[in-house]
Coordinates of C-alpha atoms and ligand atoms in Angstrom, one line a residue:
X186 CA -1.7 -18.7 0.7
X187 CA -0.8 -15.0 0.9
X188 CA -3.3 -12.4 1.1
X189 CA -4.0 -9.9 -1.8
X190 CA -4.6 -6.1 -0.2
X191 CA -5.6 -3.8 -3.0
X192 CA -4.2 0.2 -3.1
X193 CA -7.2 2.2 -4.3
X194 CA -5.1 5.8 -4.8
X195 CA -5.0 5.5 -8.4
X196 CA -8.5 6.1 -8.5
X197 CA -8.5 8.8 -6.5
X198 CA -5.5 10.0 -9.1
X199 CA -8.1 9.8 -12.0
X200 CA -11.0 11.9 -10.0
X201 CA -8.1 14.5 -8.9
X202 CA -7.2 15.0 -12.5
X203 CA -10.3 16.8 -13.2
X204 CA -11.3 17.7 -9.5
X205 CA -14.5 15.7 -10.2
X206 CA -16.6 13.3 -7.6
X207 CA -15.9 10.3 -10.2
X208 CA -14.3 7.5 -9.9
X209 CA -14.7 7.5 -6.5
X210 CA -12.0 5.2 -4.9
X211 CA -14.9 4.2 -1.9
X212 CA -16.9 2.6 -4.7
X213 CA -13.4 0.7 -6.1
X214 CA -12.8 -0.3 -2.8
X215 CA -16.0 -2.0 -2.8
X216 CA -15.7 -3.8 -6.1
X217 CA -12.5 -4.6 -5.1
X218 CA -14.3 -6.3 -2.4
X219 CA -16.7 -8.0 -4.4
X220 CA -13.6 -9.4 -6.1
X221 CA -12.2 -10.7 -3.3
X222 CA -9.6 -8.6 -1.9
X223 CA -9.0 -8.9 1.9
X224 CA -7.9 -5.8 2.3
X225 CA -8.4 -1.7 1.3
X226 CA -4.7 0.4 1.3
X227 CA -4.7 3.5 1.3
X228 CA -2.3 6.9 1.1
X229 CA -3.4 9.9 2.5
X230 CA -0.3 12.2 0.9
X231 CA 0.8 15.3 3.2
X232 CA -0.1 17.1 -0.8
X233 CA -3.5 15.4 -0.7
X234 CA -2.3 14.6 -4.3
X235 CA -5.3 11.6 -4.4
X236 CA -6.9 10.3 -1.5
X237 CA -8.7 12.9 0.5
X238 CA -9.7 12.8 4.0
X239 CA -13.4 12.3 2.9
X240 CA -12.2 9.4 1.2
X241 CA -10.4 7.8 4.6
X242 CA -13.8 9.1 6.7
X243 CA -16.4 7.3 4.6
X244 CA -14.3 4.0 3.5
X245 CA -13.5 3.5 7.7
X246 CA -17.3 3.3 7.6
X247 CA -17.6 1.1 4.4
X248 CA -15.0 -1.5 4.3
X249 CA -15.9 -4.9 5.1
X250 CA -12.4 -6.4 5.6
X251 CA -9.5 -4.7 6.9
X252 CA -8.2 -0.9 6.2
X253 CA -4.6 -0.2 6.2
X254 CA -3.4 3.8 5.5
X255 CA -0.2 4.6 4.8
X256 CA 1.3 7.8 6.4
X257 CA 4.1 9.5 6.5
X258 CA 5.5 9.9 10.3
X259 CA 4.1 13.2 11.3
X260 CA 1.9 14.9 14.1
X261 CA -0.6 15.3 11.5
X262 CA -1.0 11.9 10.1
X263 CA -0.8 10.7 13.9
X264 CA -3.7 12.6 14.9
X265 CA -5.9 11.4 11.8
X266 CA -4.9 8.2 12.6
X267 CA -5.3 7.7 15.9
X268 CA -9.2 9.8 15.1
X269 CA -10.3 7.6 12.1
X270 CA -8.7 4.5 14.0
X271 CA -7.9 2.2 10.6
X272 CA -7.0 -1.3 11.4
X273 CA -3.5 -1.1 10.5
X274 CA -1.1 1.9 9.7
X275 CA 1.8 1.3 7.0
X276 CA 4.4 4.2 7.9
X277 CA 6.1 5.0 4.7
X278 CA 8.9 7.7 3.8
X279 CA 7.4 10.5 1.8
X280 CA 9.2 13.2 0.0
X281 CA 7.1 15.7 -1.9
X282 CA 8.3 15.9 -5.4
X283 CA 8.3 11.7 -5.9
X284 CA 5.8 10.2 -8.0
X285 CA 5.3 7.6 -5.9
X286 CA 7.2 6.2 -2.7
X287 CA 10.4 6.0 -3.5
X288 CA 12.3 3.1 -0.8
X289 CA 11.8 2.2 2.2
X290 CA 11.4 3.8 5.7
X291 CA 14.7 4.7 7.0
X292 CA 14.3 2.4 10.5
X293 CA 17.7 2.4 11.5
X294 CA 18.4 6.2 10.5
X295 CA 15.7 7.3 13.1
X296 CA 14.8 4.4 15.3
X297 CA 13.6 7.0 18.5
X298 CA 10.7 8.9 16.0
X299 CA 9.8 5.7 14.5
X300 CA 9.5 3.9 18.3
X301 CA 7.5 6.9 19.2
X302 CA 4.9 6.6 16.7
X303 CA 4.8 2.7 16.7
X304 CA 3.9 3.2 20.2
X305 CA 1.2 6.0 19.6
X306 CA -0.4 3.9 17.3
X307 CA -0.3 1.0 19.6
X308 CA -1.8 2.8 22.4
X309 CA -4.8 3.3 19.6
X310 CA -5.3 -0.1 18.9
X311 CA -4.0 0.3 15.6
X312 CA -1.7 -2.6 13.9
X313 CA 1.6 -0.8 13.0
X314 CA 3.8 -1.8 9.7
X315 CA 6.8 -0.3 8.3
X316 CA 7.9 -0.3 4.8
X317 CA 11.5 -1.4 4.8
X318 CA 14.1 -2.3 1.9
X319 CA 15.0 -5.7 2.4
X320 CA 17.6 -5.6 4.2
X321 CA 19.0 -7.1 7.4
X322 CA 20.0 -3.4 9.6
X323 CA 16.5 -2.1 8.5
X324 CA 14.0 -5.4 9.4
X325 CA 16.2 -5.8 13.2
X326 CA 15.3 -2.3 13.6
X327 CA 11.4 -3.1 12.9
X328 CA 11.9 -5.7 15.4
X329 CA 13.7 -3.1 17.8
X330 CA 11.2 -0.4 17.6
X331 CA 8.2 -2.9 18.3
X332 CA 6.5 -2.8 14.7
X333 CA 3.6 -6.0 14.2
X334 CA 4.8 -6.2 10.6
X335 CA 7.1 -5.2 8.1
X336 CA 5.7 -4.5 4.3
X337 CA 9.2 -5.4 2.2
X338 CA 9.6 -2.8 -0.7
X339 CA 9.4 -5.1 -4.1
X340 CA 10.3 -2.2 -6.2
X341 CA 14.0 -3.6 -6.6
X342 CA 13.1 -6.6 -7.4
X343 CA 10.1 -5.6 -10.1
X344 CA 12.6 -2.7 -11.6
X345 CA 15.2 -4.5 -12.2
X346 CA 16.8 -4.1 -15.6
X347 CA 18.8 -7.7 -15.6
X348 CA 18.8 -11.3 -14.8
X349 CA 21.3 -10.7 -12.4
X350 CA 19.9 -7.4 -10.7
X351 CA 16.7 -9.3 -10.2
X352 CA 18.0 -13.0 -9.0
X353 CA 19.9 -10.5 -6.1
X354 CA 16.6 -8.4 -5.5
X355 CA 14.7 -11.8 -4.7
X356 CA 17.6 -13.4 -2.6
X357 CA 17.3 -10.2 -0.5
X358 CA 13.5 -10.3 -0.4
X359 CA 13.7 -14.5 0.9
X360 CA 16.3 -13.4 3.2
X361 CA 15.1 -10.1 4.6
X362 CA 11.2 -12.2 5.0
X363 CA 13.0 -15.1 6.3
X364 CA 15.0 -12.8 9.4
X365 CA 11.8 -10.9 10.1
X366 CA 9.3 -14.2 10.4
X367 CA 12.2 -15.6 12.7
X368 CA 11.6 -12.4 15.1
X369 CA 8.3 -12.7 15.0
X370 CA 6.9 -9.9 12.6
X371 CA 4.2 -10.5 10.0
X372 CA 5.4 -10.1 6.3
X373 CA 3.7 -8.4 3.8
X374 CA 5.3 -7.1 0.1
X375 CA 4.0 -4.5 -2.2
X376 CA 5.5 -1.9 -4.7
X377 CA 5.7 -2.8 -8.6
X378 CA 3.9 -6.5 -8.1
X379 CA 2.1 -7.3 -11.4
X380 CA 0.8 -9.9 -13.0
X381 CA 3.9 -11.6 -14.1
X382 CA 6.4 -11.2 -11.2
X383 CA 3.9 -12.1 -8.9
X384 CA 4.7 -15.9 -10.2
X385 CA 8.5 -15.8 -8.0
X386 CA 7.3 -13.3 -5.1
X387 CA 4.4 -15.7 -4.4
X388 CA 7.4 -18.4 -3.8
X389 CA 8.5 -17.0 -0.9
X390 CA 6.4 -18.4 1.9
X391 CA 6.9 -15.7 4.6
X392 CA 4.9 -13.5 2.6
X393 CA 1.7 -13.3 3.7
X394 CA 0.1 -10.2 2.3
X395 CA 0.3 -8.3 -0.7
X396 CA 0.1 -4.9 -1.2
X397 CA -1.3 -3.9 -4.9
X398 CA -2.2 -1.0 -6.7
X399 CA -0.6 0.3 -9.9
X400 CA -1.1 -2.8 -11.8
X401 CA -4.7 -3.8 -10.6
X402 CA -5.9 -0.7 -11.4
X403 CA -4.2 -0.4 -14.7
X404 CA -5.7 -3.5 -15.8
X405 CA -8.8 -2.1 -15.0
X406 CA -9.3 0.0 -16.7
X407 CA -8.4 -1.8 -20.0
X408 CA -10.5 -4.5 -19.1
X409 CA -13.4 -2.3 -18.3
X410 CA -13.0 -0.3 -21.8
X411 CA -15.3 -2.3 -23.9
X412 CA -17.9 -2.2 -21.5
X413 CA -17.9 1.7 -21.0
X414 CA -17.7 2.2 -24.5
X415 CA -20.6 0.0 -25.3
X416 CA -22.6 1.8 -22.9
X417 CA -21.9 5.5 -24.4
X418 CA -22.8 4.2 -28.0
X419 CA -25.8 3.1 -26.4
X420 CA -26.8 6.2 -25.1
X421 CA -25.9 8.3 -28.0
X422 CA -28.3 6.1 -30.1
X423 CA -30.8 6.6 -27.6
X424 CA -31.4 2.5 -27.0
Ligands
LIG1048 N1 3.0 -0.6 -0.6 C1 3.4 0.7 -0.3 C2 3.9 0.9 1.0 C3 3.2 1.7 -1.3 O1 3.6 2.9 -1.0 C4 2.6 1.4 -2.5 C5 2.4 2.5 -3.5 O2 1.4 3.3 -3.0 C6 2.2 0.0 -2.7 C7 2.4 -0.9 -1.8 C8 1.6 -0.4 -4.0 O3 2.5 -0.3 -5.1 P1 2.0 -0.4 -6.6 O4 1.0 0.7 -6.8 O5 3.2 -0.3 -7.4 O6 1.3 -1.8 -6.7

């Protein structure tokens, strides 16, 4: 049975909105916990767009099962890294404008920076996944550069627009996870999984994290709105 990892930046999306101290994502992380994720992810953005380095300090402290930060491949990231020392790091392409990341690490396109920083993180104890497309060029280069694990991007798959776009998505997923467990990485997914298309990813037996956010946290906060309500009414009629 796969793992379930839970992204907490959303959160920290809602708090940035207003600059405020609430919601915090350290709390959510530890609900999450409660709920029985095995895992806390994490993005500290270059932009600092939602999770702050406060936020990376105190939940390092807090978590009970296993961190994992995602971070672009730069000096800076490198050096908080190999500081805070999270149990994994998940490098991931980051472009500024994007609204969220947009594919996968370009492996092949820049095996000698991406070798470099596998190996820095190694030397800091720290488990090392990339976050590759599915596809074959990109997961032998994982393999080449001496990643532990490689996240395959699900957004393909959980964007497609038909059938047919989508059966092609998942044969590339069960292929790409098939290559990379016959290397030897680990094989984690994340990017768009929801509630329904988790039903086919969860089919595919290499996999044995995933890597939520969006749609955990979305549900979230719908299921959580008759509660919060209540509890204003109850205050404003003083009970
Ligand atoms: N995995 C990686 C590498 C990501 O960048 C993200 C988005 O932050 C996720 C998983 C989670 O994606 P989603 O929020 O769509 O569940």
């Amino acid at each position: 049975m796969a793992r379930l990892a839970v992204n907490v930046d959303h959160v920290a999306t809602i708090r940035q909105a207003r600059l405020a101290k609430y919601p915090d994502p350290v709390m959510a992380a530890a609900l999450a916990e409660l709920g029985g994720a095995q895992g806390i992810v994490i993005h500290l953005r270059e932009d600092r767009r939602h999770i702050q380095d406060r936020d990376l300090e105190i939940l390092r402290k807090t978590v009970q099962t296993h961190l994992n930060l995602e971070m672009a491949i730069t000096r800076e990231m490198l050096d908080i890294a190999l500081r805070i020392r999270p149990d994994r790091c998940t490098l991931v392409p980051e472009k500024r404008q994007e609204l969220t990341t947009e594919g996968g690490l370009d492996v092949v396109g820049q095996e000698e920076k991406v070798r470099s920083a596998v190996a820095e993180l190694h030397e800091g104890n720290i488990e090392v996944s990339l976050f590759i497309d599915a596809d074959e060029q990109q997961v032998r280069a994982a393999h080449r550069v001496g990643a532990n694990v490689v996240e395959l991007h699900t957004g393909t798959f959980a964007d497609a627009g038909t059938a047919e776009e989508r059966h092609r998505a998942l044969e590339a997923l069960r292929n790409a996870a098939k290559l990379a467990k016959s290397l030897g990485l680990k094989v984690h997914a994340g990017h768009g999984v929801d509630y329904t298309n988790i039903v086919d990813l969860r089919e595919i037996p290499e996999i044995e994290e995933f890597s939520i956010g969006h749609s955990i946290v979305a549900r979230a906060v719908l299921v959580g709105m008759e509660q919060a309500v209540r509890d204003m009414i109850r205050l404003i009629e003083g009970r």
